[in-house]
Amino acid sequence: MKRFMTPKLMSKGIRRLMVIMAAAAMLAACGSSDEDASSEAETGAQTETGAADAAYSELQAEIDAVDPKRPESLGEIELGEYKGIAVDTQAAAEITDDDALLFIEENVLPYYLEETDEPAAEGLTVNIDFVGKMDGEEFSGGSAEGQTLVLGMGGYIDGFEDGIIGMTAGETKDVEVTFPEDYTEELAGKDAVFTITLNSVQKERVLDDKLANELNNECSTRDEYIEFVRSELQAQEDLSAEFVLYDNAVNAVIDGCAVLEPSEEAVNWRMDEMIVSDDNMLRNTYGIGLADYISVYGFTLDDYKESIRETCESQVRQYLVTEAVCDAEGLDATEEELENWAEANNVDMATVNETYDEDEINIRCRAWLAAKLIAENADVSYLTGEELAAETETAAAE
């Protein structure tokens, strides 16, 4: 039951959103400044902008008006056996020192750089100033100072980064490029010259005892830091495996229910809950609201609801089971259990209260309590990833 955990909200979608927003800003900077543009074109642009603003305002008003109300009944259920049931799950992987070192190399060291006298090369970080010209004249949006980039990441048009390779700090060089045919109308297919000044070249620091202590002052050696990271990664892996077990345990109970029918009112409630919590998480994490996210793709709120309906129906089925187990066992979301639930999810109650309303907090905590009870009383078989995948494939075929 993945929603027991604090969701990593739509990270791929958010990254795509940020790319789109950045591209829009760049295109605006490189756009035409022709003062002779026709009044008809200006009127058309204003009309489109006004329509977009009106649609956005309407969407924002719809989201602001969402007020989740939990229905009296989540649906119909005849609870089957929930103790002593067979549950298959995947054991937590063992995290090795090599795994920890790879994680450090990919996720830590790229942010710890030092200047070098080496020539600029692919994979190194450079800081540059550049001035772009066409036919000897600077063009709008073609110049910048203090820009940092990692060579080889492909963030600029073809030929730009290649021209920097081999330069040394303090060097200035003219680099000839041709804008792609699918670039902005003003620049597409045109030749340009960028005068590039290389301010500095930086490379990743080597993980040694000194850096290890900077990264964690409780670690005095490189090996101690690797062990620290390994233990942290192992804790995350163990937690993930624990929630997979809970997920599988609840699904095993679901499979044994003679009757399990979510009500439409409950599904609508869960969709409203998700809209509110997604909006809160976007605001708290990225500084934008759900309306910004939805409008980028040209969706309506109804489109968004449809995209989450299946997930919400599944969640209501899970909640029907976990609520029934809590009622049967006398489990409740007391203040102590709420703290335990938050701690198990590696969040604090302040974050929980900012993200969810009281009804959702209580039902999520009760769902966790029930899932934990089912798992603790289950006959658990720990399978390899391959065995579990084969079993799932067989079940689907049947």
PDB file of C-alpha atoms in Angstrom, residues 1 8 18 23 31 49 71 92 94 112 120 139 179 193 195 215 217 220 252 272 279 284 290 310 346 366-367 372 398:
ATOM      1  CA  MET A   1       0.000   0.000   0.000  1.00  0.00           C
ATOM      2  CA  LYS A   8       7.497  10.999  -3.846  1.00  0.00           C
ATOM      3  CA  MET A  18      10.431  22.522 -14.914  1.00  0.00           C
ATOM      4  CA  ALA A  23      12.182  26.452 -22.229  1.00  0.00           C
ATOM      5  CA  GLY A  31      11.898  36.285 -28.997  1.00  0.00           C
ATOM      6  CA  THR A  49      -3.057  35.208 -23.006  1.00  0.00           C
ATOM      7  CA  PRO A  71     -18.728   9.496   3.633  1.00  0.00           C
ATOM      8  CA  ALA A  92      15.418  -6.529   1.606  1.00  0.00           C
ATOM      9  CA  GLU A  94      21.886  -6.448   1.217  1.00  0.00           C
ATOM     10  CA  TYR A 112      31.695  18.733  -4.170  1.00  0.00           C
ATOM     11  CA  ALA A 120      38.148  21.667 -20.041  1.00  0.00           C
ATOM     12  CA  PHE A 139      21.309  39.224 -30.677  1.00  0.00           C
ATOM     13  CA  PHE A 179      21.016  26.967 -34.721  1.00  0.00           C
ATOM     14  CA  VAL A 193      29.514  33.166 -33.374  1.00  0.00           C
ATOM     15  CA  THR A 195      32.767  34.574 -27.932  1.00  0.00           C
ATOM     16  CA  LEU A 215      30.559  15.406   4.689  1.00  0.00           C
ATOM     17  CA  ASN A 217      31.944  15.376  11.105  1.00  0.00           C
ATOM     18  CA  SER A 220      37.152  10.734  10.582  1.00  0.00           C
ATOM     19  CA  ALA A 252      -3.707 -11.144   0.433  1.00  0.00           C
ATOM     20  CA  ASP A 272     -10.736  14.967  -3.415  1.00  0.00           C
ATOM     21  CA  ASP A 279      -1.648  20.455  -4.122  1.00  0.00           C
ATOM     22  CA  ASN A 284       5.588  22.729   0.021  1.00  0.00           C
ATOM     23  CA  LEU A 290      -1.601  21.666  -8.615  1.00  0.00           C
ATOM     24  CA  GLU A 310      -8.120   3.711 -10.538  1.00  0.00           C
ATOM     25  CA  ASN A 346      10.604   9.214   8.411  1.00  0.00           C
ATOM     26  CA  ARG A 366      -5.163   3.086  11.008  1.00  0.00           C
ATOM     27  CA  ALA A 367      -4.278   1.520   7.651  1.00  0.00           C
ATOM     28  CA  LYS A 372       1.389  -4.151  10.421  1.00  0.00           C
ATOM     29  CA  GLU A 398      -4.672 -17.616 -14.372  1.00  0.00           C
TER      30      GLU A 398
END
